[in-house]
PDB file of C-alpha atoms in Angstrom:
ATOM      1  CA  MET A   1      -7.334  -9.844  11.971  1.00  0.00           C
ATOM      2  CA  VAL A   2      -8.614  -6.306  11.570  1.00  0.00           C
ATOM      3  CA  ARG A   3     -10.522  -4.439  14.270  1.00  0.00           C
ATOM      4  CA  PHE A   4     -12.167  -1.026  14.457  1.00  0.00           C
ATOM      5  CA  LEU A   5      -9.616   1.797  14.638  1.00  0.00           C
ATOM      6  CA  ILE A   6     -10.445   5.097  16.335  1.00  0.00           C
ATOM      7  CA  ALA A   7      -7.408   7.225  15.385  1.00  0.00           C
ATOM      8  CA  SER A   8      -3.673   7.112  14.673  1.00  0.00           C
ATOM      9  CA  TYR A   9      -2.843   8.931  17.906  1.00  0.00           C
ATOM     10  CA  ASN A  10      -2.018   7.602  21.366  1.00  0.00           C
ATOM     11  CA  LYS A  11      -3.929   8.660  24.475  1.00  0.00           C
ATOM     12  CA  GLU A  12      -1.744  11.787  24.867  1.00  0.00           C
ATOM     13  CA  ASN A  13      -2.795  12.802  21.329  1.00  0.00           C
ATOM     14  CA  GLN A  14       0.799  12.369  20.195  1.00  0.00           C
ATOM     15  CA  MET A  15       1.364  11.616  16.522  1.00  0.00           C
ATOM     16  CA  LEU A  16       2.760   8.168  15.766  1.00  0.00           C
ATOM     17  CA  GLN A  17       5.013   6.886  12.997  1.00  0.00           C
ATOM     18  CA  ASN A  18       2.304   4.772  11.398  1.00  0.00           C
ATOM     19  CA  ARG A  19       1.377   6.468   8.123  1.00  0.00           C
ATOM     20  CA  VAL A  20       2.729   4.906   4.885  1.00  0.00           C
ATOM     21  CA  ASP A  21       3.852   6.854   1.818  1.00  0.00           C
ATOM     22  CA  PRO A  22       4.025   5.495  -1.770  1.00  0.00           C
ATOM     23  CA  PHE A  23       7.702   4.635  -1.275  1.00  0.00           C
ATOM     24  CA  GLY A  24       6.680   2.288   1.534  1.00  0.00           C
ATOM     25  CA  ASN A  25       8.229   4.493   4.219  1.00  0.00           C
ATOM     26  CA  LEU A  26       6.601   4.823   7.637  1.00  0.00           C
ATOM     27  CA  ILE A  27       6.157   8.520   8.369  1.00  0.00           C
ATOM     28  CA  THR A  28       4.735  10.768  11.098  1.00  0.00           C
ATOM     29  CA  THR A  29       1.952  13.157  10.104  1.00  0.00           C
ATOM     30  CA  LYS A  30      -1.277  14.705  11.367  1.00  0.00           C
ATOM     31  CA  ALA A  31      -3.056  13.464   8.253  1.00  0.00           C
ATOM     32  CA  ARG A  32      -5.543  10.617   8.605  1.00  0.00           C
ATOM     33  CA  GLY A  33      -5.871   7.586   6.388  1.00  0.00           C
ATOM     34  CA  LYS A  34      -8.619   5.844   4.404  1.00  0.00           C
ATOM     35  CA  TRP A  35      -7.276   2.322   4.921  1.00  0.00           C
ATOM     36  CA  LEU A  36      -5.541   0.308   7.615  1.00  0.00           C
ATOM     37  CA  GLY A  37      -2.386  -1.706   6.934  1.00  0.00           C
ATOM     38  CA  ASN A  38      -0.585  -4.658   8.506  1.00  0.00           C
ATOM     39  CA  ARG A  39       3.026  -5.874   8.133  1.00  0.00           C
ATOM     40  CA  GLY A  40       3.173  -7.614  11.504  1.00  0.00           C
ATOM     41  CA  GLN A  41       4.472  -6.279  14.808  1.00  0.00           C
ATOM     42  CA  LEU A  42       6.847  -3.402  14.018  1.00  0.00           C
ATOM     43  CA  HIS A  43       6.878  -1.736  17.469  1.00  0.00           C
ATOM     44  CA  GLY A  44       8.012  -3.006  20.860  1.00  0.00           C
ATOM     45  CA  THR A  45       6.454  -2.550  24.259  1.00  0.00           C
ATOM     46  CA  GLY A  46       6.247   1.187  23.571  1.00  0.00           C
ATOM     47  CA  LYS A  47       4.981   2.970  20.460  1.00  0.00           C
ATOM     48  CA  THR A  48       8.300   3.333  18.635  1.00  0.00           C
ATOM     49  CA  ILE A  49       8.815   1.638  15.255  1.00  0.00           C
ATOM     50  CA  LEU A  50      11.695  -0.871  15.475  1.00  0.00           C
ATOM     51  CA  ARG A  51      11.554  -2.526  12.040  1.00  0.00           C
ATOM     52  CA  PRO A  52       9.951  -1.853   8.615  1.00  0.00           C
ATOM     53  CA  PHE A  53       8.162  -5.231   8.441  1.00  0.00           C
ATOM     54  CA  LYS A  54       7.834  -8.556  10.257  1.00  0.00           C
ATOM     55  CA  HIS A  55       6.378 -10.859   7.572  1.00  0.00           C
ATOM     56  CA  LYS A  56       5.862 -11.010   3.806  1.00  0.00           C
ATOM     57  CA  ALA A  57       2.056 -10.705   3.875  1.00  0.00           C
ATOM     58  CA  TRP A  58       1.561  -6.935   3.635  1.00  0.00           C
ATOM     59  CA  ILE A  59      -2.171  -6.215   3.551  1.00  0.00           C
ATOM     60  CA  SER A  60      -4.616  -3.302   3.443  1.00  0.00           C
ATOM     61  CA  CYS A  61      -7.763  -3.499   5.541  1.00  0.00           C
ATOM     62  CA  GLU A  62     -11.032  -1.746   6.285  1.00  0.00           C
ATOM     63  CA  LEU A  63     -10.937   0.816   9.100  1.00  0.00           C
ATOM     64  CA  VAL A  64     -14.253  -0.561  10.406  1.00  0.00           C
ATOM     65  CA  PHE A  65     -15.015  -4.279  10.527  1.00  0.00           C
ATOM     66  CA  LYS A  66     -17.628  -6.104  12.613  1.00  0.00           C
ATOM     67  CA  GLY A  67     -17.480  -3.510  15.402  1.00  0.00           C
ATOM     68  CA  ARG A  68     -14.109  -4.713  16.642  1.00  0.00           C
ATOM     69  CA  ARG A  69     -11.865  -2.355  18.590  1.00  0.00           C
ATOM     70  CA  ARG A  70      -8.195  -2.180  19.479  1.00  0.00           C
ATOM     71  CA  VAL A  71      -5.763   0.280  21.039  1.00  0.00           C
ATOM     72  CA  ILE A  72      -3.143   1.652  18.621  1.00  0.00           C
ATOM     73  CA  MET A  73       0.286  -0.026  18.969  1.00  0.00           C
ATOM     74  CA  SER A  74      -0.637  -2.238  21.898  1.00  0.00           C
ATOM     75  CA  PRO A  75       2.299  -4.300  23.254  1.00  0.00           C
ATOM     76  CA  ASN A  76       2.885  -7.655  21.540  1.00  0.00           C
ATOM     77  CA  LEU A  77       0.283  -7.049  18.816  1.00  0.00           C
ATOM     78  CA  TRP A  78       0.670  -6.137  15.159  1.00  0.00           C
ATOM     79  CA  THR A  79       1.284  -2.498  14.273  1.00  0.00           C
ATOM     80  CA  GLU A  80      -1.566  -0.494  12.751  1.00  0.00           C
ATOM     81  CA  LEU A  81      -0.509   1.430   9.638  1.00  0.00           C
ATOM     82  CA  PHE A  82      -2.575   3.894   7.577  1.00  0.00           C
ATOM     83  CA  PHE A  83      -2.786   4.944   3.914  1.00  0.00           C
ATOM     84  CA  LEU A  84      -4.170   8.019   2.151  1.00  0.00           C
ATOM     85  CA  ASP A  85      -5.891   5.737  -0.364  1.00  0.00           C
ATOM     86  CA  GLU A  86      -5.668   2.276  -1.863  1.00  0.00           C
ATOM     87  CA  ALA A  87      -3.373   3.376  -4.685  1.00  0.00           C
ATOM     88  CA  THR A  88      -0.853   4.454  -2.027  1.00  0.00           C
ATOM     89  CA  ALA A  89      -1.183   1.079  -0.295  1.00  0.00           C
ATOM     90  CA  LEU A  90      -0.580  -0.765  -3.563  1.00  0.00           C
ATOM     91  CA  ALA A  91       2.466   1.376  -4.378  1.00  0.00           C
ATOM     92  CA  ALA A  92       3.915   0.488  -0.987  1.00  0.00           C
ATOM     93  CA  GLY A  93       3.300  -3.178  -1.761  1.00  0.00           C
ATOM     94  CA  HIS A  94       0.151  -3.908   0.272  1.00  0.00           C
ATOM     95  CA  ARG A  95      -2.613  -6.069  -1.241  1.00  0.00           C
ATOM     96  CA  PRO A  96      -6.256  -6.307  -0.074  1.00  0.00           C
ATOM     97  CA  CYS A  97      -6.984  -8.434   3.004  1.00  0.00           C
ATOM     98  CA  PHE A  98      -8.921 -11.667   2.450  1.00  0.00           C
ATOM     99  CA  GLU A  99     -10.842 -11.336   5.729  1.00  0.00           C
ATOM    100  CA  CYS A 100     -12.256  -7.817   5.822  1.00  0.00           C
ATOM    101  CA  ARG A 101     -11.923  -7.046   2.079  1.00  0.00           C
ATOM    102  CA  ARG A 102     -12.764 -10.424   0.560  1.00  0.00           C
ATOM    103  CA  ILE A 103     -14.487  -9.082  -2.565  1.00  0.00           C
ATOM    104  CA  ALA A 104     -11.617  -6.691  -3.347  1.00  0.00           C
ATOM    105  CA  ALA A 105      -9.066  -9.394  -2.519  1.00  0.00           C
ATOM    106  CA  ASN A 106     -10.655 -11.847  -4.960  1.00  0.00           C
ATOM    107  CA  LEU A 107     -10.836  -9.174  -7.672  1.00  0.00           C
ATOM    108  CA  PHE A 108      -7.198  -8.270  -7.039  1.00  0.00           C
ATOM    109  CA  LYS A 109      -6.069 -11.893  -7.168  1.00  0.00           C
ATOM    110  CA  ALA A 110      -7.941 -12.535 -10.419  1.00  0.00           C
ATOM    111  CA  ALA A 111      -6.450  -9.411 -12.029  1.00  0.00           C
ATOM    112  CA  TRP A 112      -2.984 -10.287 -10.697  1.00  0.00           C
ATOM    113  CA  LEU A 113      -3.204 -13.779 -12.210  1.00  0.00           C
ATOM    114  CA  LYS A 114      -4.382 -12.367 -15.546  1.00  0.00           C
ATOM    115  CA  GLY A 115      -1.614  -9.772 -15.612  1.00  0.00           C
ATOM    116  CA  ASN A 116       1.192 -12.113 -14.573  1.00  0.00           C
ATOM    117  CA  PRO A 117       0.681 -15.407 -16.460  1.00  0.00           C
ATOM    118  CA  GLU A 118       4.420 -16.161 -16.541  1.00  0.00           C
ATOM    119  CA  TYR A 119       4.258 -17.560 -12.992  1.00  0.00           C
ATOM    120  CA  GLY A 120       1.833 -20.319 -13.953  1.00  0.00           C
ATOM    121  CA  PHE A 121      -0.449 -19.610 -10.990  1.00  0.00           C
ATOM    122  CA  ASN A 122      -4.222 -20.127 -10.960  1.00  0.00           C
ATOM    123  CA  LEU A 123      -7.160 -19.357  -8.657  1.00  0.00           C
ATOM    124  CA  LYS A 124      -6.234 -22.354  -6.499  1.00  0.00           C
ATOM    125  CA  THR A 125      -2.752 -20.934  -5.856  1.00  0.00           C
ATOM    126  CA  LYS A 126      -2.436 -19.830  -2.238  1.00  0.00           C
ATOM    127  CA  ILE A 127      -2.035 -16.090  -1.716  1.00  0.00           C
ATOM    128  CA  GLY A 128       1.230 -16.753   0.128  1.00  0.00           C
ATOM    129  CA  ALA A 129       2.870 -17.611  -3.200  1.00  0.00           C
ATOM    130  CA  ILE A 130       1.886 -14.199  -4.549  1.00  0.00           C
ATOM    131  CA  ASP A 131       3.069 -12.538  -1.327  1.00  0.00           C
ATOM    132  CA  LYS A 132       6.554 -13.972  -1.878  1.00  0.00           C
ATOM    133  CA  ILE A 133       6.707 -12.393  -5.335  1.00  0.00           C
ATOM    134  CA  LEU A 134       5.377  -9.079  -4.042  1.00  0.00           C
ATOM    135  CA  HIS A 135       8.022  -9.049  -1.333  1.00  0.00           C
ATOM    136  CA  ARG A 136      10.816  -9.399  -3.907  1.00  0.00           C
ATOM    137  CA  GLU A 137       9.260  -6.576  -5.921  1.00  0.00           C
ATOM    138  CA  ARG A 138       8.854  -4.050  -3.098  1.00  0.00           C
ATOM    139  CA  ILE A 139      12.082  -4.270  -1.075  1.00  0.00           C
ATOM    140  CA  ASP A 140      15.622  -5.458  -1.880  1.00  0.00           C
ATOM    141  CA  GLU A 141      18.162  -7.271   0.295  1.00  0.00           C
ATOM    142  CA  GLN A 142      19.443  -3.924   1.590  1.00  0.00           C
ATOM    143  CA  GLY A 143      15.940  -2.927   2.651  1.00  0.00           C
ATOM    144  CA  LYS A 144      15.560  -0.347  -0.111  1.00  0.00           C
ATOM    145  CA  LYS A 145      12.505   0.268  -2.284  1.00  0.00           C
ATOM    146  CA  VAL A 146      12.576  -1.679  -5.548  1.00  0.00           C
ATOM    147  CA  THR A 147      11.648   0.384  -8.625  1.00  0.00           C
ATOM    148  CA  PHE A 148      11.722  -0.111 -12.373  1.00  0.00           C
ATOM    149  CA  GLN A 149      11.703   2.051 -15.490  1.00  0.00           C
ATOM    150  CA  ALA A 150       8.756   2.382 -17.848  1.00  0.00           C
ATOM    151  CA  THR A 151       7.334   4.783 -20.400  1.00  0.00           C
ATOM    152  CA  LEU A 152       4.537   6.908 -18.957  1.00  0.00           C
ATOM    153  CA  LYS A 153       2.086   6.041 -21.752  1.00  0.00           C
ATOM    154  CA  ASP A 154       2.327   2.352 -20.778  1.00  0.00           C
ATOM    155  CA  LEU A 155       1.254   2.884 -17.160  1.00  0.00           C
ATOM    156  CA  PRO A 156      -2.350   2.326 -16.041  1.00  0.00           C
ATOM    157  CA  THR A 157      -4.352   4.646 -13.804  1.00  0.00           C
ATOM    158  CA  GLY A 158      -3.520   4.018 -10.156  1.00  0.00           C
ATOM    159  CA  THR A 159       0.218   3.566 -10.703  1.00  0.00           C
ATOM    160  CA  PHE A 160       2.707   5.665  -8.740  1.00  0.00           C
ATOM    161  CA  ILE A 161       5.900   7.094 -10.200  1.00  0.00           C
ATOM    162  CA  SER A 162       8.794   9.066  -8.737  1.00  0.00           C
ATOM    163  CA  ILE A 163      10.097  12.340 -10.181  1.00  0.00           C
ATOM    164  CA  ASP A 164      12.893  14.141  -8.312  1.00  0.00           C
ATOM    165  CA  ASN A 165      12.184  11.924  -5.281  1.00  0.00           C
ATOM    166  CA  GLU A 166       8.534  13.018  -5.146  1.00  0.00           C
ATOM    167  CA  ALA A 167       5.666  10.573  -5.635  1.00  0.00           C
ATOM    168  CA  TYR A 168       3.060  11.158  -8.352  1.00  0.00           C
ATOM    169  CA  LEU A 169      -0.136   9.260  -9.068  1.00  0.00           C
ATOM    170  CA  VAL A 170      -0.857   8.460 -12.714  1.00  0.00           C
ATOM    171  CA  VAL A 171      -4.481   9.043 -13.747  1.00  0.00           C
ATOM    172  CA  ASN A 172      -5.150   8.805 -17.464  1.00  0.00           C
ATOM    173  CA  ASP A 173      -2.866  11.393 -19.126  1.00  0.00           C
ATOM    174  CA  LEU A 174      -2.143  13.425 -15.962  1.00  0.00           C
ATOM    175  CA  ILE A 175       0.075  12.999 -12.913  1.00  0.00           C
ATOM    176  CA  TYR A 176      -0.828  14.231  -9.423  1.00  0.00           C
ATOM    177  CA  GLN A 177       1.790  14.929  -6.752  1.00  0.00           C
ATOM    178  CA  TRP A 178       1.123  12.998  -3.542  1.00  0.00           C
ATOM    179  CA  SER A 179       1.143  14.351   0.003  1.00  0.00           C
ATOM    180  CA  PRO A 180      -0.150  12.753   3.230  1.00  0.00           C
ATOM    181  CA  PHE A 181      -3.159  15.113   3.035  1.00  0.00           C
ATOM    182  CA  GLY A 182      -4.057  14.537  -0.618  1.00  0.00           C
ATOM    183  CA  TYR A 183      -2.977  15.421  -4.134  1.00  0.00           C
ATOM    184  CA  ALA A 184      -1.881  18.599  -5.863  1.00  0.00           C
ATOM    185  CA  ALA A 185      -3.515  19.675  -9.107  1.00  0.00           C
ATOM    186  CA  GLY A 186      -2.887  17.391 -12.043  1.00  0.00           C
ATOM    187  CA  LYS A 187      -0.237  18.261 -14.560  1.00  0.00           C
ATOM    188  CA  GLN A 188       0.762  16.879 -17.905  1.00  0.00           C
ATOM    189  CA  ILE A 189       4.151  15.674 -19.031  1.00  0.00           C
ATOM    190  CA  ALA A 190       5.114  13.993 -22.287  1.00  0.00           C
ATOM    191  CA  LEU A 191       3.668  10.491 -22.452  1.00  0.00           C
ATOM    192  CA  SER A 192       6.949   9.364 -24.026  1.00  0.00           C
ATOM    193  CA  THR A 193       8.808  10.213 -20.788  1.00  0.00           C
ATOM    194  CA  VAL A 194      10.643   7.289 -19.196  1.00  0.00           C
ATOM    195  CA  VAL A 195       9.844   7.333 -15.479  1.00  0.00           C
ATOM    196  CA  LYS A 196      10.749   5.484 -12.283  1.00  0.00           C
ATOM    197  CA  VAL A 197       7.795   3.342 -11.188  1.00  0.00           C
ATOM    198  CA  LEU A 198       7.072   2.861  -7.481  1.00  0.00           C
ATOM    199  CA  THR A 199       4.144   0.454  -7.731  1.00  0.00           C
ATOM    200  CA  PRO A 200       5.508  -3.129  -7.766  1.00  0.00           C
ATOM    201  CA  LYS A 201       5.583  -4.502 -11.300  1.00  0.00           C
ATOM    202  CA  SER A 202       3.144  -7.378 -10.795  1.00  0.00           C
ATOM    203  CA  ILE A 203       0.664  -5.040  -9.065  1.00  0.00           C
ATOM    204  CA  MET A 204       1.006  -2.612 -11.962  1.00  0.00           C
ATOM    205  CA  ASN A 205       0.182  -5.550 -14.245  1.00  0.00           C
ATOM    206  CA  ALA A 206      -2.915  -6.250 -12.121  1.00  0.00           C
ATOM    207  CA  LEU A 207      -3.995  -2.631 -12.625  1.00  0.00           C
ATOM    208  CA  LYS A 208      -3.510  -3.072 -16.370  1.00  0.00           C
ATOM    209  CA  SER A 209      -5.650  -6.188 -16.167  1.00  0.00           C
ATOM    210  CA  GLY A 210      -8.621  -4.420 -14.670  1.00  0.00           C
ATOM    211  CA  TYR A 211      -8.177  -4.014 -10.914  1.00  0.00           C
ATOM    212  CA  GLN A 212      -9.500  -0.566  -9.985  1.00  0.00           C
ATOM    213  CA  PRO A 213      -8.135   0.816  -6.696  1.00  0.00           C
ATOM    214  CA  GLN A 214      -9.789   3.497  -4.583  1.00  0.00           C
ATOM    215  CA  LEU A 215      -8.223   6.937  -5.217  1.00  0.00           C
ATOM    216  CA  SER A 216      -8.584   9.907  -2.856  1.00  0.00           C
ATOM    217  CA  LEU A 217      -8.509  12.273  -5.798  1.00  0.00           C
ATOM    218  CA  ILE A 218     -10.790  15.214  -6.550  1.00  0.00           C
ATOM    219  CA  THR A 219     -10.584  16.188 -10.224  1.00  0.00           C
TER     220      THR A 219
END
């Protein structure tokens, strides 16, 4: 359940390891986020991250919802994570929340079903079944990020790729290097280039099928 978040700092104004990059890593940065994320309780009684996830339902949430409030990384509660934009959240493997983002969640599910017909799912399929597939697509048994190869021209806007271990957002025919604070200027590479894709494959298929994520991009 999402509640209103004030900041990603503790009361001593100390930065916390609760920002997520497109690789799915939890990083420490002064940069703020557009969205809130949940993977379960990742911290202990203090504010130190102890594990990368607790459950398979990785979601992205509104920062403000029904005036609710909570203290960042409170003991025995789920860990608040933050994303630059929704495309970053999707690349990390987070889908929209069905409580605070119901409209987006329904649009995402419909696009996911359209883009991934091989699973035989329909609108009555519980989201937990999709979460199980997403979990296989985002992290392997060794806890490493799962990627796949694709030709750049075949990737929809909103997909993330990796070049020389740096994350780039694909927008039409340009790629934009990611940082916690935003994106560098767009640049063009050959559309025939085979690239490493960070966005989980079934989410990429949902983007192809019409889901349009929020992008913190000024062009």
